[in-house]
Short mmCIF file of C-alpha atoms in Angstrom, two decimals:
data_model
loop_
_atom_site.label_atom_id
_atom_site.label_comp_id
_atom_site.label_asym_id
_atom_site.label_seq_id
_atom_site.Cartn_x
_atom_site.Cartn_y
_atom_site.Cartn_z
CA UNK A 14 12.94 82.30 110.08
CA UNK A 15 12.73 82.30 113.88
CA UNK A 16 15.96 81.41 115.66
CA UNK A 17 15.68 80.41 119.33
CA UNK A 18 19.41 79.98 119.87
CA UNK A 19 20.60 81.65 123.05
CA UNK A 20 23.94 83.15 124.06
CA UNK A 21 23.98 83.95 127.77
CA UNK A 22 27.37 85.11 129.05
CA UNK A 23 28.97 83.29 126.14
CA UNK A 24 27.19 80.08 127.21
CA UNK A 25 25.45 78.87 124.07
CA UNK A 26 22.33 76.71 123.96
CA UNK A 27 19.84 75.80 121.22
CA UNK A 28 17.01 77.59 123.03
CA UNK A 29 16.61 79.88 126.06
CA UNK A 30 14.90 77.27 128.24
CA UNK A 31 17.09 75.84 130.99
CA UNK A 32 16.04 73.56 133.81
CA UNK A 33 16.64 75.25 137.16
CA UNK A 34 18.73 73.77 139.93
CA UNK A 35 16.30 71.36 141.59
CA UNK A 36 15.35 67.66 141.76
CA UNK A 37 15.00 67.42 137.92
CA UNK A 38 18.72 68.18 137.56
CA UNK A 39 20.01 65.99 140.38
CA UNK A 40 21.68 63.27 138.31
CA UNK A 41 22.87 62.13 134.91
CA UNK A 42 19.75 60.08 134.17
CA UNK A 43 17.41 63.03 134.55
CA UNK A 44 19.61 65.52 132.71
CA UNK A 45 20.13 63.22 129.73
CA UNK A 46 16.38 62.65 129.51
CA UNK A 47 15.89 66.42 129.54
CA UNK A 48 18.45 66.98 126.78
CA UNK A 49 16.90 64.24 124.66
CA UNK A 50 13.54 65.96 125.10
CA UNK A 51 15.00 69.23 123.81
CA UNK A 52 15.91 71.42 126.78
CA UNK A 53 18.56 74.03 126.01
CA UNK A 54 20.50 73.65 129.23
CA UNK A 55 20.45 72.81 132.91
CA UNK A 56 21.67 74.20 136.18
CA UNK A 57 22.82 71.08 138.04
CA UNK A 58 21.25 70.66 141.47
CA UNK A 59 23.27 72.46 144.12
CA UNK A 60 26.52 70.81 145.12
CA UNK A 61 28.22 71.28 148.48
CA UNK A 62 31.11 69.90 150.45
CA UNK A 63 29.11 68.94 153.54
CA UNK A 64 29.09 65.12 153.78
CA UNK A 65 26.29 65.29 156.32
CA UNK A 66 23.51 66.56 154.06
CA UNK A 67 20.64 64.12 154.56
CA UNK A 68 17.16 64.68 153.20
CA UNK A 69 14.01 63.49 154.95
CA UNK A 70 12.79 60.05 153.94
CA UNK A 71 9.19 61.10 153.58
CA UNK A 72 7.06 63.96 152.26
CA UNK A 73 9.20 66.77 150.85
CA UNK A 74 6.48 68.64 148.96
CA UNK A 75 3.22 70.37 149.73
CA UNK A 76 0.88 71.77 147.09
CA UNK A 77 -1.78 74.40 146.52
CA UNK A 78 -4.34 73.47 143.87
CA UNK A 79 -6.96 75.37 141.94
CA UNK A 80 -10.51 74.04 141.95
CA UNK A 81 -9.74 71.79 138.98
CA UNK A 82 -6.71 70.27 140.77
CA UNK A 83 -4.34 72.30 138.60
CA UNK A 84 -1.19 72.85 140.64
CA UNK A 85 -0.59 76.54 141.23
CA UNK A 86 1.94 76.44 144.06
CA UNK A 87 4.48 73.94 145.34
CA UNK A 88 6.34 74.01 148.64
CA UNK A 89 9.46 71.93 149.21
CA UNK A 90 11.68 71.17 152.18
CA UNK A 91 14.37 69.35 150.20
CA UNK A 92 18.00 70.32 150.81
CA UNK A 93 20.87 70.53 148.35
CA UNK A 94 22.09 67.26 146.85
CA UNK A 95 22.74 64.45 149.29
CA UNK A 96 24.67 62.48 146.67
CA UNK A 97 28.50 62.32 147.01
CA UNK A 98 30.29 65.27 145.44
CA UNK A 99 32.63 63.03 143.47
CA UNK A 100 29.79 61.15 141.78
CA UNK A 101 28.05 64.40 140.82
CA UNK A 102 31.27 65.77 139.31
CA UNK A 103 31.87 62.60 137.30
CA UNK A 104 28.35 62.72 135.89
CA UNK A 105 28.57 66.43 135.04
CA UNK A 106 31.80 65.84 133.11
CA UNK A 107 30.32 62.87 131.24
CA UNK A 108 27.09 64.65 130.29
CA UNK A 109 28.91 67.79 129.13
CA UNK A 110 31.23 65.69 126.97
CA UNK A 111 28.31 63.87 125.36
CA UNK A 112 26.11 66.98 124.95
CA UNK A 113 28.54 69.78 124.05
CA UNK A 114 25.86 71.99 122.48
CA UNK A 115 23.82 72.23 125.71
CA UNK A 116 24.40 74.66 128.56
CA UNK A 117 25.81 73.06 131.68
CA UNK A 118 25.88 75.37 134.71
CA UNK A 119 26.57 74.00 138.18
CA UNK A 120 24.89 75.38 141.31
CA UNK A 121 27.13 75.67 144.37
CA UNK A 122 26.67 76.25 148.09
CA UNK A 123 29.47 75.93 150.64
CA UNK A 124 30.24 77.55 154.00
CA UNK A 125 31.21 81.22 153.77
CA UNK A 126 35.00 80.89 153.88
CA UNK A 127 37.08 81.68 150.81
CA UNK A 128 39.00 78.40 150.70
CA UNK A 129 35.75 76.42 150.57
CA UNK A 130 34.79 78.26 147.40
CA UNK A 131 38.29 77.98 145.90
CA UNK A 132 38.29 74.21 146.38
CA UNK A 133 34.87 73.51 144.90
CA UNK A 134 35.39 75.90 141.99
CA UNK A 135 38.53 74.04 140.99
CA UNK A 136 36.68 70.74 141.13
CA UNK A 137 33.89 72.06 138.94
CA UNK A 138 36.32 73.56 136.44
CA UNK A 139 37.76 70.09 135.87
CA UNK A 140 34.35 68.95 134.57
CA UNK A 141 34.44 71.51 131.72
CA UNK A 142 31.12 72.92 132.87
CA UNK A 143 30.10 76.20 131.23
CA UNK A 144 29.58 78.21 134.41
CA UNK A 145 28.57 78.24 138.05
CA UNK A 146 25.55 79.59 139.88
CA UNK A 147 26.07 80.64 143.50
CA UNK A 148 23.02 79.54 145.48
CA UNK A 149 22.28 82.45 147.81
CA UNK A 150 18.56 81.79 147.83
CA UNK A 151 17.57 78.52 149.49
CA UNK A 152 15.37 79.59 152.46
CA UNK A 153 15.25 76.37 154.46
CA UNK A 154 17.58 73.84 155.99
CA UNK A 155 20.83 75.23 154.63
CA UNK A 156 20.08 78.79 155.73
CA UNK A 157 20.04 77.57 159.32
CA UNK A 158 23.65 76.50 158.69
CA UNK A 159 24.69 79.97 157.56
CA UNK A 160 24.35 79.32 153.84
CA UNK A 161 21.74 79.90 151.13
CA UNK A 162 19.36 82.74 151.99
CA UNK A 163 21.40 83.53 155.10
CA UNK A 164 24.05 84.83 152.69
CA UNK A 165 21.64 86.24 150.12
CA UNK A 166 19.93 88.44 152.69
CA UNK A 167 23.19 90.26 153.49
CA UNK A 168 24.35 92.26 150.44
CA UNK A 169 27.88 92.57 151.85
CA UNK A 170 28.19 88.78 151.94
CA UNK A 171 26.82 88.49 148.40
CA UNK A 172 29.45 90.88 147.08
CA UNK A 173 32.21 89.28 149.12
CA UNK A 174 31.60 85.73 147.84
CA UNK A 175 31.10 86.97 144.28
CA UNK A 176 34.56 88.58 144.46
CA UNK A 177 36.11 85.39 145.83
CA UNK A 178 34.64 83.34 143.03
CA UNK A 179 35.52 85.76 140.24
CA UNK A 180 39.12 85.83 141.49
CA UNK A 181 39.37 82.04 141.49
CA UNK A 182 37.68 80.77 138.35
CA UNK A 183 37.68 81.30 134.61
CA UNK A 184 33.99 80.30 134.45
CA UNK A 185 31.14 82.82 134.28
CA UNK A 186 29.66 83.41 137.74
CA UNK A 187 25.89 83.75 138.17
CA UNK A 188 24.53 84.83 141.55
CA UNK A 189 21.13 83.35 142.43
CA UNK A 190 19.13 85.78 144.56
CA UNK A 191 16.62 85.18 147.32
CA UNK A 192 13.20 86.87 147.18
CA UNK A 193 13.06 86.81 150.97
CA UNK A 194 14.38 90.34 151.30
CA UNK A 195 12.93 93.84 151.43
CA UNK A 196 14.67 95.33 148.39
CA UNK A 197 15.93 92.94 145.71
CA UNK A 198 18.07 95.70 144.22
CA UNK A 199 20.46 95.67 147.16
CA UNK A 200 21.89 92.14 146.73
CA UNK A 201 21.81 92.60 142.94
CA UNK A 202 23.92 95.74 143.26
CA UNK A 203 26.30 93.92 145.60
CA UNK A 204 26.64 91.04 143.13
CA UNK A 205 27.33 93.51 140.35
CA UNK A 206 29.92 95.37 142.40
CA UNK A 207 31.53 92.06 143.32
CA UNK A 208 32.07 91.33 139.65
CA UNK A 209 29.37 88.72 139.10
CA UNK A 210 28.67 88.12 135.43
CA UNK A 211 24.90 87.80 135.95
CA UNK A 212 22.15 87.24 138.49
CA UNK A 213 19.36 84.68 138.44
CA UNK A 214 16.07 85.05 140.27
CA UNK A 215 13.94 84.26 142.04
CA UNK A 216 14.73 81.40 144.33
CA UNK A 217 11.84 80.06 146.41
CA UNK A 218 9.71 82.11 148.78
CA UNK A 219 9.82 81.20 152.47
CA UNK A 220 6.49 79.58 153.35
CA UNK A 221 4.34 77.12 155.22
CA UNK A 222 1.97 75.62 152.67
CA UNK A 223 -0.75 74.63 155.12
CA UNK A 224 -1.62 72.89 158.37
CA UNK A 225 -2.85 69.34 158.88
CA UNK A 226 -5.76 70.03 161.21
CA UNK A 227 -6.00 66.41 162.30
CA UNK A 228 -2.55 66.24 163.85
CA UNK A 229 -2.03 70.02 164.11
CA UNK A 230 1.27 70.13 162.27
CA UNK A 231 2.54 72.05 159.25
CA UNK A 232 2.45 70.30 155.90
CA UNK A 233 4.44 68.45 154.73
CA UNK A 234 5.33 66.84 158.04
CA UNK A 235 7.74 64.15 159.17
CA UNK A 236 6.83 62.09 162.20
CA UNK A 237 4.42 64.77 163.39
CA UNK A 238 6.68 67.78 162.87
CA UNK A 239 6.95 70.21 159.98
CA UNK A 240 9.07 73.17 158.98
CA UNK A 241 9.06 76.16 156.67
CA UNK A 242 10.04 75.49 153.08
CA UNK A 243 10.45 77.13 149.69
CA UNK A 244 7.37 78.14 147.66
CA UNK A 245 7.45 78.04 143.87
CA UNK A 246 5.21 77.48 140.86
CA UNK A 247 2.75 79.70 138.94
CA UNK A 248 1.71 81.52 142.13
CA UNK A 249 5.14 83.17 142.53
CA UNK A 250 5.40 84.45 138.96
CA UNK A 251 4.12 87.99 139.75
CA UNK A 252 6.69 88.32 142.53
CA UNK A 253 9.45 87.15 140.22
CA UNK A 254 8.44 89.44 137.35
CA UNK A 255 8.50 92.47 139.63
CA UNK A 256 11.93 91.64 141.02
CA UNK A 257 13.39 90.99 137.56
CA UNK A 258 12.00 94.35 136.40
CA UNK A 259 13.38 96.16 139.45
CA UNK A 260 16.89 94.97 138.64
CA UNK A 261 16.53 95.59 134.90
CA UNK A 262 15.48 99.22 135.40
CA UNK A 263 17.83 100.06 138.28
CA UNK A 264 20.57 102.43 137.02
CA UNK A 265 23.11 100.68 139.25
CA UNK A 266 22.47 97.26 137.68
CA UNK A 267 21.47 98.37 134.19
CA UNK A 268 23.01 95.98 131.70
CA UNK A 269 23.61 93.22 134.26
CA UNK A 270 22.45 89.99 132.57
CA UNK A 271 19.49 88.27 134.23
CA UNK A 272 18.35 84.66 134.11
CA UNK A 273 14.63 84.69 134.94
CA UNK A 274 13.11 82.11 137.29
CA UNK A 275 9.72 81.80 138.98
CA UNK A 276 6.53 80.06 137.92
CA UNK A 277 7.35 79.82 134.21
CA UNK A 278 4.86 77.32 132.80
CA UNK A 279 4.02 78.52 129.29
CA UNK A 280 5.82 80.20 126.40
CA UNK A 281 3.96 83.40 127.29
CA UNK A 282 5.42 83.35 130.80
CA UNK A 283 8.89 83.05 129.29
CA UNK A 284 8.27 85.89 126.82
CA UNK A 285 7.09 88.13 129.68
CA UNK A 286 10.27 87.49 131.67
CA UNK A 287 12.41 88.24 128.64
CA UNK A 288 10.42 91.38 127.80
CA UNK A 289 11.26 92.57 131.32
CA UNK A 290 14.96 92.02 130.83
CA UNK A 291 15.74 88.32 131.32
CA UNK A 292 18.28 86.98 128.84
CA UNK A 293 16.95 83.45 129.27
CA UNK A 294 14.68 81.55 131.65
CA UNK A 295 14.92 78.63 134.04
CA UNK A 296 12.03 76.22 134.63
CA UNK A 297 11.42 73.81 137.49
CA UNK A 298 7.86 73.36 138.80
CA UNK A 299 6.33 73.05 135.32
CA UNK A 300 8.68 70.17 134.52
CA UNK A 301 7.90 68.56 137.87
CA UNK A 302 4.19 68.89 137.11
CA UNK A 303 4.02 67.90 133.44
CA UNK A 304 7.34 66.21 132.65
CA UNK A 305 10.19 67.15 130.36
CA UNK A 306 8.11 67.02 127.16
CA UNK A 307 6.61 70.38 128.10
CA UNK A 308 9.64 71.81 126.31
CA UNK A 309 7.86 71.12 122.99
CA UNK A 310 5.04 73.51 123.91
CA UNK A 311 7.48 76.09 125.24
CA UNK A 312 9.62 76.20 122.11
CA UNK A 313 6.84 75.88 119.53
CA UNK A 314 4.67 78.45 121.29
CA UNK A 315 7.50 80.96 121.55
CA UNK A 316 8.42 80.41 117.91
CA UNK A 317 4.85 80.92 116.73
CA UNK A 318 4.43 84.13 118.72
CA UNK A 319 7.76 85.51 117.53
CA UNK A 320 6.85 84.73 113.94
CA UNK A 321 3.51 86.54 114.31
CA UNK A 322 5.24 89.57 115.80
CA UNK A 323 8.06 89.62 113.26
CA UNK A 324 10.88 88.77 115.68
CA UNK A 325 13.66 86.62 114.25
CA UNK A 326 15.62 86.19 117.50
CA UNK A 327 14.88 86.58 121.20
CA UNK A 328 17.44 89.37 121.44
CA UNK A 329 15.04 91.58 119.48
CA UNK A 330 12.48 91.74 122.30
CA UNK A 331 14.55 91.18 125.45
CA UNK A 332 13.99 94.19 127.72
CA UNK A 333 11.43 95.88 125.47
CA UNK A 334 8.91 96.26 128.30
CA UNK A 335 11.39 97.72 130.79
CA UNK A 336 10.96 101.39 129.72
CA UNK A 337 7.23 101.06 130.39
CA UNK A 338 7.75 100.01 134.01
CA UNK A 339 7.57 103.13 136.15
CA UNK A 340 6.74 104.35 139.64
CA UNK A 341 3.09 105.01 140.48
CA UNK A 342 3.61 108.75 140.66
CA UNK A 343 4.38 108.85 136.94
CA UNK A 344 1.16 107.16 135.80
CA UNK A 345 -1.09 109.17 133.50
CA UNK A 346 -4.00 110.39 135.63
CA UNK A 347 -5.70 111.79 132.51
CA UNK A 348 -6.17 108.31 131.00
CA UNK A 349 -9.82 107.23 131.40
CA UNK A 350 -11.28 103.76 130.77
CA UNK A 351 -14.73 102.32 131.54
CA UNK A 352 -15.93 98.74 131.77
CA UNK A 353 -18.20 97.46 129.02
CA UNK A 354 -20.28 94.25 129.12
CA UNK A 355 -20.87 92.26 125.93
CA UNK A 356 -24.52 91.30 126.34
CA UNK A 357 -24.23 88.49 123.78
CA UNK A 358 -21.53 86.79 125.88
CA UNK A 359 -23.03 87.56 129.29
CA UNK A 360 -24.34 84.43 131.07
CA UNK A 361 -26.05 86.55 133.73
CA UNK A 362 -24.23 84.94 136.65
CA UNK A 363 -24.22 88.27 138.47
CA UNK A 364 -20.69 87.99 139.79
CA UNK A 365 -19.67 91.37 138.35
CA UNK A 366 -22.62 93.11 139.98
CA UNK A 367 -22.17 91.63 143.43
CA UNK A 368 -18.43 92.31 143.70
CA UNK A 369 -18.89 95.85 142.44
CA UNK A 370 -21.86 96.40 144.74
CA UNK A 371 -20.23 94.95 147.84
CA UNK A 372 -16.58 95.87 147.44
CA UNK A 373 -16.19 98.53 144.79
CA UNK A 374 -18.17 101.46 143.32
CA UNK A 375 -21.76 100.26 142.80
CA UNK A 376 -21.32 100.80 139.07
CA UNK A 377 -23.10 97.72 137.63
CA UNK A 378 -26.86 97.25 137.52
CA UNK A 379 -28.61 93.97 138.29
CA UNK A 380 -32.09 94.70 136.87
CA UNK A 381 -33.50 96.61 133.89
CA UNK A 382 -37.23 96.96 133.25
CA UNK A 383 -37.91 94.15 135.71
CA UNK A 384 -35.49 91.77 134.00
CA UNK A 385 -32.13 90.42 135.23
CA UNK A 386 -29.66 92.58 133.34
CA UNK A 387 -26.11 93.76 134.01
CA UNK A 388 -24.93 97.06 132.63
CA UNK A 389 -22.14 99.45 133.56
CA UNK A 390 -23.05 102.90 134.89
CA UNK A 391 -20.39 105.12 133.36
CA UNK A 392 -20.82 107.88 135.91
CA UNK A 393 -19.82 105.50 138.73
CA UNK A 394 -17.28 103.27 136.98
CA UNK A 395 -13.62 104.05 137.73
CA UNK A 396 -12.18 101.40 135.41
CA UNK A 397 -10.70 99.41 138.28
CA UNK A 398 -10.84 96.10 136.35
CA UNK A 399 -12.34 94.08 139.23
CA UNK A 400 -15.36 93.01 137.19
CA UNK A 401 -13.10 91.90 134.34
CA UNK A 402 -10.98 89.89 136.77
CA UNK A 403 -13.87 87.94 138.31
CA UNK A 404 -16.00 87.40 135.19
CA UNK A 405 -15.97 83.67 134.28
CA UNK A 406 -16.44 84.38 130.55
CA UNK A 407 -13.31 85.50 128.74
CA UNK A 408 -13.68 88.90 126.99
CA UNK A 409 -17.26 89.30 128.14
CA UNK A 410 -16.25 92.41 130.07
CA UNK A 411 -13.60 94.70 128.64
CA UNK A 412 -12.18 98.09 129.47
CA UNK A 413 -12.84 100.70 126.79
CA UNK A 414 -10.78 103.86 126.51
CA UNK A 415 -12.76 107.10 126.47
CA UNK A 416 -11.33 109.46 123.89
CA UNK A 417 -13.78 112.33 123.91
CA UNK A 418 -16.28 114.10 126.11
CA UNK A 419 -15.79 114.72 129.81
CA UNK A 420 -14.75 112.62 132.73
CA UNK A 421 -18.04 111.92 134.60
CA UNK A 422 -16.13 111.89 137.90
CA UNK A 423 -14.66 115.38 137.57
CA UNK A 424 -16.61 117.06 134.79
CA UNK A 425 -13.29 117.94 133.17
CA UNK A 426 -12.61 117.42 129.43
CA UNK A 427 -10.90 114.18 128.55
CA UNK A 428 -7.75 114.70 126.54
CA UNK A 429 -7.31 111.85 124.03
CA UNK A 430 -3.71 112.88 123.41
CA UNK A 431 -1.47 112.21 126.38
CA UNK A 432 1.75 111.84 124.41
CA UNK A 433 3.02 114.91 126.27
CA UNK A 434 2.22 113.53 129.70
CA UNK A 435 5.55 114.80 131.05
CA UNK A 436 4.20 118.37 130.77
CA UNK A 437 0.51 117.70 131.45
CA UNK A 438 -0.97 119.71 134.36
CA UNK A 439 -2.27 116.52 136.00
CA UNK A 440 1.21 115.02 136.17
CA UNK A 441 2.61 115.75 139.65
CA UNK A 442 6.13 115.29 138.27
CA UNK A 443 5.72 117.15 135.02
CA UNK A 444 8.82 118.46 133.36
CA UNK A 445 9.59 122.16 133.39
CA UNK A 446 7.69 123.38 136.44
CA UNK A 447 6.75 122.40 139.98
CA UNK A 448 3.55 120.45 140.46
CA UNK A 449 0.67 122.51 141.76
#
């Protein structure tokens, strides 16, 4: 039996899929619809005390599409909630009372003075919410007011506010981190030192999605003017995975719970985040693209995969990929692979040849005996994977490990056994002696 139940910081939910703080979690109507659909929890859209938050009455989103109109990136310029704080708090309390088995975390953002945080924490506690998420990530609008990413980019501020909140609430405190920083480990360490119970990441990436070349203004634009916004969706997933892994493998934040966010669209995306250390995941853009019923595919897909792999709970594979994330200098330079083309699957489009010829190692033929034919030249192939990446036919080109013979690049014997890579002569950081 596969059990998807999740316990994150003592916050229990029927599955590890939460909706992230965003428009889908802005009000009771949306959240109830999400819970009815099967979502495990929500992070309520960011609350603040500023009565002057007003969103634009016009385009708030810009999009990047693939050739088939599939949405791969979304930019937004929406601010935190512009609904009255009191109404939000009433709805949070009502929804939590009616859905006690679902996770209810509330996102918060107030000016950086301790009393502001004390006041709003007390108000949220009265709703019986399960926890709070400190929004230190929003890169637009609020950051210009000294909040959001303006706090998240200064580790000292992150630690300071985390300490304030931990000293003034019984609720678990999650710190939401901004990706708009040089080293994600620094604010994560500060959050950890400040006593935060967990971190969540990533928030959106600072961006301009495009330019309207007719009126020469950034998109989206309001009355002829545009601004930078937050980028999210499938396109940011690689950035998010790397940052989650950096925190998970950092000795100074090892063991700090992580809620993974960033481009999660399929069950596989979620499993990858959890394999890299996330204790659960938060979803936004996928729900805004396909609706709340996408939860059915997320839960059923994850269950099926776990059953195939023999996992009975998500705890069994959380963090399993972290030990295999390393620095480049520790990669095995004695590991040799070569590209191989399945001639039965090849449609002879020639894409592999032209990209290898123009931009790589001239390792793929285009003709053989006067006929159009694409074949890998082992002596030239370095296994870079470019041909695999651009081939339009899945599994037509694969990388095959060479386990015997010699490396055609160096003439040196290929060692099929690199279990002892830590002491191998090719390892510049081998154990026991200085690298030559």
